[in-house]
mmCIF file of C-alpha atoms in Angstrom:
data_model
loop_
_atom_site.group_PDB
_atom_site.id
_atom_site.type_symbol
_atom_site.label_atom_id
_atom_site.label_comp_id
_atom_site.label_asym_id
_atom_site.label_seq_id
_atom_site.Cartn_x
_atom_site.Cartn_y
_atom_site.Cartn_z
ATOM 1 C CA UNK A 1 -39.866 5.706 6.033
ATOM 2 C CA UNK A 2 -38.990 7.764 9.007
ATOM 3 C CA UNK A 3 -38.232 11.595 9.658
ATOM 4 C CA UNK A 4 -34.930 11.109 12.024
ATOM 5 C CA UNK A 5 -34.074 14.255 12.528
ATOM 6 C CA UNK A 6 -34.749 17.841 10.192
ATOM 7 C CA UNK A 7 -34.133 21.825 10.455
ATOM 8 C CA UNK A 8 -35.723 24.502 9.162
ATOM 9 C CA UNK A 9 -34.173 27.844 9.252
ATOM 10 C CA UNK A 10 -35.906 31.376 7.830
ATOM 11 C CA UNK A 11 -34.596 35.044 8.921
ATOM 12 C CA UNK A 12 -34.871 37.126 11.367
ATOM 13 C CA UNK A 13 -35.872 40.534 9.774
ATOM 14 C CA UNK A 14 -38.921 41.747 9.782
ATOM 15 C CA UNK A 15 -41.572 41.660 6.864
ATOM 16 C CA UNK A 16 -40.676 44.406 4.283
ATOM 17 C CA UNK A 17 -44.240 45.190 1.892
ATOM 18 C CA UNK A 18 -43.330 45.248 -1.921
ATOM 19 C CA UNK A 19 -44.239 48.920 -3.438
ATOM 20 C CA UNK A 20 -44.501 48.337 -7.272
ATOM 21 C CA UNK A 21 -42.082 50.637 -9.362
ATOM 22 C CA UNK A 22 -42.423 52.179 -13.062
ATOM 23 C CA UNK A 23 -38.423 51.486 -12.967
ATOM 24 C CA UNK A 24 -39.410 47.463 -13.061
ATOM 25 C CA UNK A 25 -42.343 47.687 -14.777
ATOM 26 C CA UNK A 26 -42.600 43.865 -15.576
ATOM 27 C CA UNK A 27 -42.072 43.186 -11.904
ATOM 28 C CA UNK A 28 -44.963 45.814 -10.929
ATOM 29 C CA UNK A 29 -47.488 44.184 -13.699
ATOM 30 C CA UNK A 30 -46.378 40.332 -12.432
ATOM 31 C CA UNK A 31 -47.295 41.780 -8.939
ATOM 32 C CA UNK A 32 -50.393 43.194 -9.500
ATOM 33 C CA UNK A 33 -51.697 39.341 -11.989
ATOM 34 C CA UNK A 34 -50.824 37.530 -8.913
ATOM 35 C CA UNK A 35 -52.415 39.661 -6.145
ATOM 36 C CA UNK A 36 -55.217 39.581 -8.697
ATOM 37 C CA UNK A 37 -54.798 35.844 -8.946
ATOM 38 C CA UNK A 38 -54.374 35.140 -5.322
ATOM 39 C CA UNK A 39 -56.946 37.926 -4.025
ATOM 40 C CA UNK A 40 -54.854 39.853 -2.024
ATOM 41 C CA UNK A 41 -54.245 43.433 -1.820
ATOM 42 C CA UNK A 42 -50.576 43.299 -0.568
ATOM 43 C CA UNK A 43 -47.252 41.337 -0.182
ATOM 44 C CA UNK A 44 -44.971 41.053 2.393
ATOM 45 C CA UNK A 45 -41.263 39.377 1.968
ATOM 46 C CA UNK A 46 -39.212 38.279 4.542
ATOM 47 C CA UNK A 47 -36.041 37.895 3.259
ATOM 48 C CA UNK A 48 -32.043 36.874 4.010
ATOM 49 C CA UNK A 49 -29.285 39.573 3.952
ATOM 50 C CA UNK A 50 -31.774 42.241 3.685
ATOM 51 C CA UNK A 51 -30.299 46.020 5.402
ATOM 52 C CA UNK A 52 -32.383 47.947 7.318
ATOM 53 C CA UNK A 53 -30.413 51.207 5.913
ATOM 54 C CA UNK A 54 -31.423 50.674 2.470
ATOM 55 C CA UNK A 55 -34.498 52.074 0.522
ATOM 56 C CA UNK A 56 -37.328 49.343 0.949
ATOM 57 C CA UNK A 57 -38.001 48.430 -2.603
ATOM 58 C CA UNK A 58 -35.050 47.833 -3.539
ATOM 59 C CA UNK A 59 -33.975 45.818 -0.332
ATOM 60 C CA UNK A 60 -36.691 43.978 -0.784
ATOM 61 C CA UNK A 61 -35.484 43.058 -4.173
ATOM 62 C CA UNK A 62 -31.612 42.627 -3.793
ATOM 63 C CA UNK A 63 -30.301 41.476 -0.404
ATOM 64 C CA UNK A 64 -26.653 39.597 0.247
ATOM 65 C CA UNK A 65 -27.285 36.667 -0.833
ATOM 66 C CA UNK A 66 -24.124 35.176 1.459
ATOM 67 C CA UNK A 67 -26.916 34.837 4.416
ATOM 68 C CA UNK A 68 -29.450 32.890 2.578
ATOM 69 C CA UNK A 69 -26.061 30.133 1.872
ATOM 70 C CA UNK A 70 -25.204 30.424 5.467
ATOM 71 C CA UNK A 71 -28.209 29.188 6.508
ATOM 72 C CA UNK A 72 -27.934 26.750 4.157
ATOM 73 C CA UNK A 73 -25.633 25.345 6.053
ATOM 74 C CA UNK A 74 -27.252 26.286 9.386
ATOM 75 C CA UNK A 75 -30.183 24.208 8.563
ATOM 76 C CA UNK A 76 -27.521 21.044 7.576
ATOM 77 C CA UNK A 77 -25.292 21.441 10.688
ATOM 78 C CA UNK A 78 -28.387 21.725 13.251
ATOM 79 C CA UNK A 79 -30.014 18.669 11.916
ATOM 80 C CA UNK A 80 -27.580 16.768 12.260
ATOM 81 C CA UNK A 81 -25.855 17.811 15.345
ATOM 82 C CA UNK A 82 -29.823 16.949 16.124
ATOM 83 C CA UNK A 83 -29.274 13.158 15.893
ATOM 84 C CA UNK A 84 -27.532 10.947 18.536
ATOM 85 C CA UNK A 85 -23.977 10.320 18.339
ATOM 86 C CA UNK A 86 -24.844 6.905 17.546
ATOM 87 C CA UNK A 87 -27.085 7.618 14.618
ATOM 88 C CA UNK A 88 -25.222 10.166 13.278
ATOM 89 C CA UNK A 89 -22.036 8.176 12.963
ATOM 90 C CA UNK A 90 -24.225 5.662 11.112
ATOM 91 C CA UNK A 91 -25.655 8.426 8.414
ATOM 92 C CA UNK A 92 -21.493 9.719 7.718
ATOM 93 C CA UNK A 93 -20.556 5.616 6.989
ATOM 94 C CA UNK A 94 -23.065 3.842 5.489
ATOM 95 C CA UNK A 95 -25.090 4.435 1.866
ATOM 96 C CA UNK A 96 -26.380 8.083 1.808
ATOM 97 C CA UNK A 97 -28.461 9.966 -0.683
ATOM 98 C CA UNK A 98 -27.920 13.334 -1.136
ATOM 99 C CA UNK A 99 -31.198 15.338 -2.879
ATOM 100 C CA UNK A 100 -31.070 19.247 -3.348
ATOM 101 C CA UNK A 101 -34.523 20.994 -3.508
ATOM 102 C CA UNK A 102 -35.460 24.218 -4.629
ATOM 103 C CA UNK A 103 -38.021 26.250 -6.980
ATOM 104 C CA UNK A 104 -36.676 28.266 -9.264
ATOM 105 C CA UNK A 105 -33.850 26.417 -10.914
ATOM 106 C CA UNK A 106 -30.981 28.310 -11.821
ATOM 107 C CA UNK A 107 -31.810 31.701 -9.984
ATOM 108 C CA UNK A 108 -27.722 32.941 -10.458
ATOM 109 C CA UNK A 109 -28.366 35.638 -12.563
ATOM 110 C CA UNK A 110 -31.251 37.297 -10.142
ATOM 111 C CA UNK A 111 -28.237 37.520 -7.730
ATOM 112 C CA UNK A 112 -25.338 39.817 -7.658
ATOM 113 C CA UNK A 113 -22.495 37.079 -7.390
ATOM 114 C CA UNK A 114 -19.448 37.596 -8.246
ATOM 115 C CA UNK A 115 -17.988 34.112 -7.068
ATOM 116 C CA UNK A 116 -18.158 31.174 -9.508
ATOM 117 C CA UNK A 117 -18.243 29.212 -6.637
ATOM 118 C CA UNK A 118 -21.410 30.704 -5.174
ATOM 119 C CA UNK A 119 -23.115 30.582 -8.215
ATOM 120 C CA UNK A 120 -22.282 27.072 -8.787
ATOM 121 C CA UNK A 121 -23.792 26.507 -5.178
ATOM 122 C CA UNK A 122 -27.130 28.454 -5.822
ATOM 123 C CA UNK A 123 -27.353 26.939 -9.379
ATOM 124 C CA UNK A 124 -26.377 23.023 -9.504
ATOM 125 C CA UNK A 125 -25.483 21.967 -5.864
ATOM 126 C CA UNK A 126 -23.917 22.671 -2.556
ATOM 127 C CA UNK A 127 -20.698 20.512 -2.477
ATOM 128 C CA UNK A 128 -20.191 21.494 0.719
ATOM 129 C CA UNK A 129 -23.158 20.343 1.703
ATOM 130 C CA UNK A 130 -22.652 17.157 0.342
ATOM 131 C CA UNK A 131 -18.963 17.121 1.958
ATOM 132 C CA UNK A 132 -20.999 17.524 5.263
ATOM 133 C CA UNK A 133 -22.848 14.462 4.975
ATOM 134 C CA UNK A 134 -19.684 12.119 3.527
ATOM 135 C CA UNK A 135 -22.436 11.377 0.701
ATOM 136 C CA UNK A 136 -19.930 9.421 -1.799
ATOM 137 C CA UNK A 137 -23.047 7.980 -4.131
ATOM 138 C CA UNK A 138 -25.376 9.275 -6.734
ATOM 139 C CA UNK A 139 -26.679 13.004 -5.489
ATOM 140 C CA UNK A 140 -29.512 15.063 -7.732
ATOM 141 C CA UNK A 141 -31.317 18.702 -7.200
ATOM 142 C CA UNK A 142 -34.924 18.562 -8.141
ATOM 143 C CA UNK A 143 -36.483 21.737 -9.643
ATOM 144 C CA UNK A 144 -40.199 21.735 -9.410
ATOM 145 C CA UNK A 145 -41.971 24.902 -8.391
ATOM 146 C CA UNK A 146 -44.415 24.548 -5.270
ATOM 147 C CA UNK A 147 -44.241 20.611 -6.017
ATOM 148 C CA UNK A 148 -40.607 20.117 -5.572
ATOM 149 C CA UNK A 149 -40.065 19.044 -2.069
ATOM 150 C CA UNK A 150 -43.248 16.612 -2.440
ATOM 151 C CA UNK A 151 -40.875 15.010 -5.255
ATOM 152 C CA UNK A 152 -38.425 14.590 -3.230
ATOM 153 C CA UNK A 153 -40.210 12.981 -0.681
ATOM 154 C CA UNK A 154 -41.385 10.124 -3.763
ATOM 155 C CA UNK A 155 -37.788 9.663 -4.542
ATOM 156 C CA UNK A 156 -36.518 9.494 -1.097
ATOM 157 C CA UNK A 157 -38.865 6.696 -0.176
ATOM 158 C CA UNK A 158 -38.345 4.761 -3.322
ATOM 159 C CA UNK A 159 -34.585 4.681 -2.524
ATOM 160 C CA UNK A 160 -35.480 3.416 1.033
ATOM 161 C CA UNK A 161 -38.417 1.133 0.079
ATOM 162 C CA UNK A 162 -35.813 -0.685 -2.325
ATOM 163 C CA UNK A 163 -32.920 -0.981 0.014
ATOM 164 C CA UNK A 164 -30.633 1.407 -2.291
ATOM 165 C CA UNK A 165 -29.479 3.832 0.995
ATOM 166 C CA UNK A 166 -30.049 3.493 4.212
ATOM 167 C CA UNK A 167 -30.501 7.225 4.881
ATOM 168 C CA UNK A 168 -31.500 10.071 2.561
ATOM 169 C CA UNK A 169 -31.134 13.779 3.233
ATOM 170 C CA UNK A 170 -33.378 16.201 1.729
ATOM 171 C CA UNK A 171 -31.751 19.742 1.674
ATOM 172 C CA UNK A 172 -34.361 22.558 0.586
ATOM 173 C CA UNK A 173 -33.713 25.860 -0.386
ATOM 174 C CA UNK A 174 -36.720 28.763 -0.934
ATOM 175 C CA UNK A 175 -35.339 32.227 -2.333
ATOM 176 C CA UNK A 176 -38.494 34.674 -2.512
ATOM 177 C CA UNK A 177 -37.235 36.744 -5.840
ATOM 178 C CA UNK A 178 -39.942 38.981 -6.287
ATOM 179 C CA UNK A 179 -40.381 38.584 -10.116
ATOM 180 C CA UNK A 180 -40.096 34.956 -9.676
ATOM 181 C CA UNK A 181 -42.771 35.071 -6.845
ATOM 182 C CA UNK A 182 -45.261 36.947 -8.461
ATOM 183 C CA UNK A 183 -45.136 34.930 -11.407
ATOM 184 C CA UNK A 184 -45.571 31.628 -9.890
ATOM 185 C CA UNK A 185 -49.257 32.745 -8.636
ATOM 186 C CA UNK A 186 -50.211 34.138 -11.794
ATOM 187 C CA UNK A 187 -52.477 31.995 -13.606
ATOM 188 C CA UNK A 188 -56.155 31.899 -15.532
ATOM 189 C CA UNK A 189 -59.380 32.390 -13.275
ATOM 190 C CA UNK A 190 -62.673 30.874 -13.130
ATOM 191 C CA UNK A 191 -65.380 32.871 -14.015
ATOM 192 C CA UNK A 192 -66.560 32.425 -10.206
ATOM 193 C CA UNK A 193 -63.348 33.552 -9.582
ATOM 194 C CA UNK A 194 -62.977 36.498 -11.135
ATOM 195 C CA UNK A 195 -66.514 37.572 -9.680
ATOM 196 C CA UNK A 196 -65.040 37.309 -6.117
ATOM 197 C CA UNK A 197 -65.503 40.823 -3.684
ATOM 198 C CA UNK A 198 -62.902 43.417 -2.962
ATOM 199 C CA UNK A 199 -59.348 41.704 -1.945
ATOM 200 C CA UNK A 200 -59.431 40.980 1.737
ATOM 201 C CA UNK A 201 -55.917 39.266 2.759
ATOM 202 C CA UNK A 202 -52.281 40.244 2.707
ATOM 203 C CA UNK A 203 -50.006 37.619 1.142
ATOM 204 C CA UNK A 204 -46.779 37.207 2.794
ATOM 205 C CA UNK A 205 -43.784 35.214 2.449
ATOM 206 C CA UNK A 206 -40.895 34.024 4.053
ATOM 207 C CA UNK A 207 -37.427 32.994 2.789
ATOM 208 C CA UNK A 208 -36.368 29.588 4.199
ATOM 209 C CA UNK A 209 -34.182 27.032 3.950
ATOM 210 C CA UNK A 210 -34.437 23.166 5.763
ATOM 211 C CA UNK A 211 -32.790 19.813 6.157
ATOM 212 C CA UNK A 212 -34.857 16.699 6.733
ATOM 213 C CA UNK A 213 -33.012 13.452 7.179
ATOM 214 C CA UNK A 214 -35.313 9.864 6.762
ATOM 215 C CA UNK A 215 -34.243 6.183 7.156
ATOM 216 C CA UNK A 216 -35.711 2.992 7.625
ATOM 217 C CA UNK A 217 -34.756 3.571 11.443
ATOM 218 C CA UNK A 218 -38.130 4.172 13.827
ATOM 219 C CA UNK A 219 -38.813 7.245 14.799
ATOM 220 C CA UNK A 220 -41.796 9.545 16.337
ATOM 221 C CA UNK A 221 -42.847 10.837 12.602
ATOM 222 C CA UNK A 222 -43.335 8.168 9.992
ATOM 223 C CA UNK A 223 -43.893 9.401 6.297
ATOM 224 C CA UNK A 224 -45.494 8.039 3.620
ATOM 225 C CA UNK A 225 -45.529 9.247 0.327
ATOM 226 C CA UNK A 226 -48.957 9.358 -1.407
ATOM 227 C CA UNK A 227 -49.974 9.359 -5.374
ATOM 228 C CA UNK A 228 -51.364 12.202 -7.525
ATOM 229 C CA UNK A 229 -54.780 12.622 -7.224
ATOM 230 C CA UNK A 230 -56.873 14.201 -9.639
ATOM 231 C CA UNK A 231 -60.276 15.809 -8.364
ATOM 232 C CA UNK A 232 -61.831 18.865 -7.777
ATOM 233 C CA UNK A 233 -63.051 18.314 -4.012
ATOM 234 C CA UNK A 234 -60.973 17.003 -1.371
ATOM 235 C CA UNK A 235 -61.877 14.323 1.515
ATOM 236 C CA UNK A 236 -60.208 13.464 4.515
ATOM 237 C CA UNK A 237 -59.385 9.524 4.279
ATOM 238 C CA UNK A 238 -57.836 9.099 7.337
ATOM 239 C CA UNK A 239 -59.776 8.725 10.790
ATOM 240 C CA UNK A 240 -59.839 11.874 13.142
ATOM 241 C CA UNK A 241 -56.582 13.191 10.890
ATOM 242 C CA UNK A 242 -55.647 16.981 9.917
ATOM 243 C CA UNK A 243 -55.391 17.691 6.546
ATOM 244 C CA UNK A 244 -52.094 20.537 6.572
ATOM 245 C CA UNK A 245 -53.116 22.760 3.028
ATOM 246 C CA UNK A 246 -50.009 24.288 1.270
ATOM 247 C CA UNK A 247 -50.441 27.070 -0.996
ATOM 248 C CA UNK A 248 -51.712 30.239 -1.202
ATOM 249 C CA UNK A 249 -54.940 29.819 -2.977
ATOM 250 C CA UNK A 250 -57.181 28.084 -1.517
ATOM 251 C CA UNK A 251 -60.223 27.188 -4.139
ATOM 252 C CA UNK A 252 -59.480 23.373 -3.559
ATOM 253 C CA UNK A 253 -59.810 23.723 0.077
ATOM 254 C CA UNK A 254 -62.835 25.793 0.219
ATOM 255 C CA UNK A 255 -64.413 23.873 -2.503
ATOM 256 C CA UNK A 256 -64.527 20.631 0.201
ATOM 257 C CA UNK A 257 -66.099 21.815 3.104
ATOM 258 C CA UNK A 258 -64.613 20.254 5.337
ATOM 259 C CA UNK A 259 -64.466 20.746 9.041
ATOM 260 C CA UNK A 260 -62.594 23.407 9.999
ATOM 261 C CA UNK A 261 -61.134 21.810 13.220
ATOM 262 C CA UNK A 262 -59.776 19.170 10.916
ATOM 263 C CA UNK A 263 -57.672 21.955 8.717
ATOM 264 C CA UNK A 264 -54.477 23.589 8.655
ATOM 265 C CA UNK A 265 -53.773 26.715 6.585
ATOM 266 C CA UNK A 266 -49.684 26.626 6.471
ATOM 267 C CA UNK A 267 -49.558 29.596 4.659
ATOM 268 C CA UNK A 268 -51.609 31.303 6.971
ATOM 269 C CA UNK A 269 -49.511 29.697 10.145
ATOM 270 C CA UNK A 270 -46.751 30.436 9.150
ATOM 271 C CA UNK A 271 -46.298 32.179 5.769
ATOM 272 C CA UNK A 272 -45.623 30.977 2.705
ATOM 273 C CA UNK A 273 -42.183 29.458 1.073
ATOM 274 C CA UNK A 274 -42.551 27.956 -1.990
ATOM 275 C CA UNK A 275 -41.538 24.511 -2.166
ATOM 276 C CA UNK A 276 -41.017 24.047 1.468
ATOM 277 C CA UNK A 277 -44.477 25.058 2.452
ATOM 278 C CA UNK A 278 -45.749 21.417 3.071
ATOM 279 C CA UNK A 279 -42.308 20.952 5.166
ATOM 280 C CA UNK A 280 -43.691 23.108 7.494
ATOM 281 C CA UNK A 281 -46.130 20.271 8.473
ATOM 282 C CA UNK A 282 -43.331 18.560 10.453
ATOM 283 C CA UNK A 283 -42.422 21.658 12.183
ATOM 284 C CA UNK A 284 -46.567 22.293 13.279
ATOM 285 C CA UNK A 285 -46.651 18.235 14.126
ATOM 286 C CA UNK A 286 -43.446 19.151 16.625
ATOM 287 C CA UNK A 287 -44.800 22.251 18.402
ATOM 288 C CA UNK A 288 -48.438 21.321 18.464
ATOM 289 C CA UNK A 289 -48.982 17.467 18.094
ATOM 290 C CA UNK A 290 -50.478 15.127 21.080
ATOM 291 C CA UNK A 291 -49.533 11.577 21.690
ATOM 292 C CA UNK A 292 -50.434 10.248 18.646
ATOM 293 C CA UNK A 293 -51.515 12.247 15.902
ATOM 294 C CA UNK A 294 -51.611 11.884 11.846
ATOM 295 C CA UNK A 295 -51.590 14.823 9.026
ATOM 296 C CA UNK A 296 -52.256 14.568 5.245
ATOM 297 C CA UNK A 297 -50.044 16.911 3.615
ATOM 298 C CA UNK A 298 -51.673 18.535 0.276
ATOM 299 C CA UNK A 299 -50.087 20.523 -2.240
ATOM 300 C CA UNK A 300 -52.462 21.522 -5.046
ATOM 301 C CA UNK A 301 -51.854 22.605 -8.599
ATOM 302 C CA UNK A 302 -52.850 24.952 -11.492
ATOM 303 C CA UNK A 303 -55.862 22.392 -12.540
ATOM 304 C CA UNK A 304 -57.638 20.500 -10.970
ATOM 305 C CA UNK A 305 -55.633 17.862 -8.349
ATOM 306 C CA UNK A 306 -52.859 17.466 -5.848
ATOM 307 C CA UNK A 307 -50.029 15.658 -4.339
ATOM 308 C CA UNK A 308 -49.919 14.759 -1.041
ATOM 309 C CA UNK A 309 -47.769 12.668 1.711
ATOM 310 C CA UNK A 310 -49.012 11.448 5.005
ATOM 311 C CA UNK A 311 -47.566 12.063 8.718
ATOM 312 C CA UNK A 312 -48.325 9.682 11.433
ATOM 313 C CA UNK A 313 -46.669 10.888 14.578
ATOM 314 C CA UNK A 314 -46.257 9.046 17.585
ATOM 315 C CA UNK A 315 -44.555 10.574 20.778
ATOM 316 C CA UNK A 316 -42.276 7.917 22.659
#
């Protein structure tokens, strides 16, 4: 399948560094596991909606949610104002999937919402967002931690690969709540791990959200979803490719050896975000990319494999 046209929007504040609190005690101990977990001795947030005026901590950990749905919808509009008139006529008539991305789930109650409407658009789906699109068939939100989007990108090229839509659009949502955060990275560690020097990084990460529309129509960026592969090293298969690395730790990675002209960190690019970390892949192959060029994507888990999808990129 093809990458036609996609957006990915994060905020424009500045990095704001989490200061644990005895007031959210549960927080402050989640922080502390995962900068344990993730060897780090820090962690900056970028958020949405956060005010300058307002104590840190507590910015940090409730903004207005109302600018992390407009850009929602920022991310929708500008990729598809991004196609041509032509194509984008196409997308609002013919057979369009709709697919809704995010990490946590049902995150409503980490909000202060007082619309049943907004909550209904943070927890289920954005009608409006399907509205945009003049998707009239089956739509779904996939919740799957850090592996989420790299679902979506399975499902979206099954329903292509069997002629079910013509086009599929992948909206992806990444709110950084900090007690969700935390938790995510905390997790059991080796016994080489836990032997590891004094913390040498700061972790940050960035709010965003992202629309990514594929067909069967040729483009520049091709994608190919790949299987689940279970191993504790990993190789780069494809000839004078980049493998893109998604996560914040980065045992897997360091545990392969392999060349470092031939990796890229995203999370050190460009921060980290959750599920749409390995989206981020399309926006390095856009800024950076040569004639031709091909990335494997790779998302790894809590044991001992990843998922992964595949970029071939080819400028016109």
């Amino acid at each position: 399948m093809y990458l036609s046209s996609f957006s990915i929007v994060e905020p424009e504040a500045p990095f704001y560094f989490y200061q644990p609190s005895w007031l959210n005690a549960w927080e402050a101990h989640l922080y502390n596991k995962g900068l344990y977990a993730s060897h780090a001795n820090g962690w900056g947030l970028k958020r949405f909606g956060t005010e300058p005026g307002l104590y840190a901590g507590e910015m940090i950990r409730n903004p207005q949610y109302q600018k992390y749905l407009e850009a929602m919808e920022q991310s929708a509009d500008e990729a598809l104002l991004a196609m041509p008139a032509r194509e984008r006529m196409r997308l609002l008539k013919r057979r369009t999937a709709f697919i809704y991305v995010d990490s946590w789930g049902e995150s409503g109650p980490f909000e202060n919402i007082a619309s049943a409407l907004h909550i209904s658009t943070i927890d289920t789906l954005p009608k409006n967002l399907v509205k945009r699109f003049a998707v009239n068939g089956p739509t779904c939100k996939i919740r799957g931690e850090k592996q989420a989007f790299m679902q979506a990108i399975s499902l979206a090229q099954d329903y292509l690969s069997w002629d079910v839509f013509d086009f599929v659009v992948i909206c992806a949502a990444y709110r950084a709540i900090p007690i969700l955060v935390f938790s995510d990275e905390d997790r059991p560690l080796s016994r080489r791990e836990k032997q590891r020097g004094k913390a040498d990084k700061v972790n940050l990460t960035v709010e965003r959200t992202g629309c990514f529309i594929f067909s069967r129509q040729e483009s520049a960026i091709k994608v190919s979803g790949g299987q689940y592969q279970m191993t504790q090293t990993l190789q780069n298969t494809r000839e004078a490719g980049r493998i893109a690395f998604a996560g914040l730790r980065t045992e897997l990675l360091q545990r392969s050896a392999l060349p470092e002209e031939k990796c890229l960190n995203l999370v050190e690019t460009y921060g980290a975000s959750g599920c749409l970390t390995p989206a981020l892949s399309f926006a390095w192959i856009k800024q950076h990319a040569s004639a031709t060029e091909n990335i494997r994507t790779v998302v790894a888990d809590n044991v001992l494999g990843y998922s992964y999808f595949d970029i071939d990129y080819c400028k016109d």
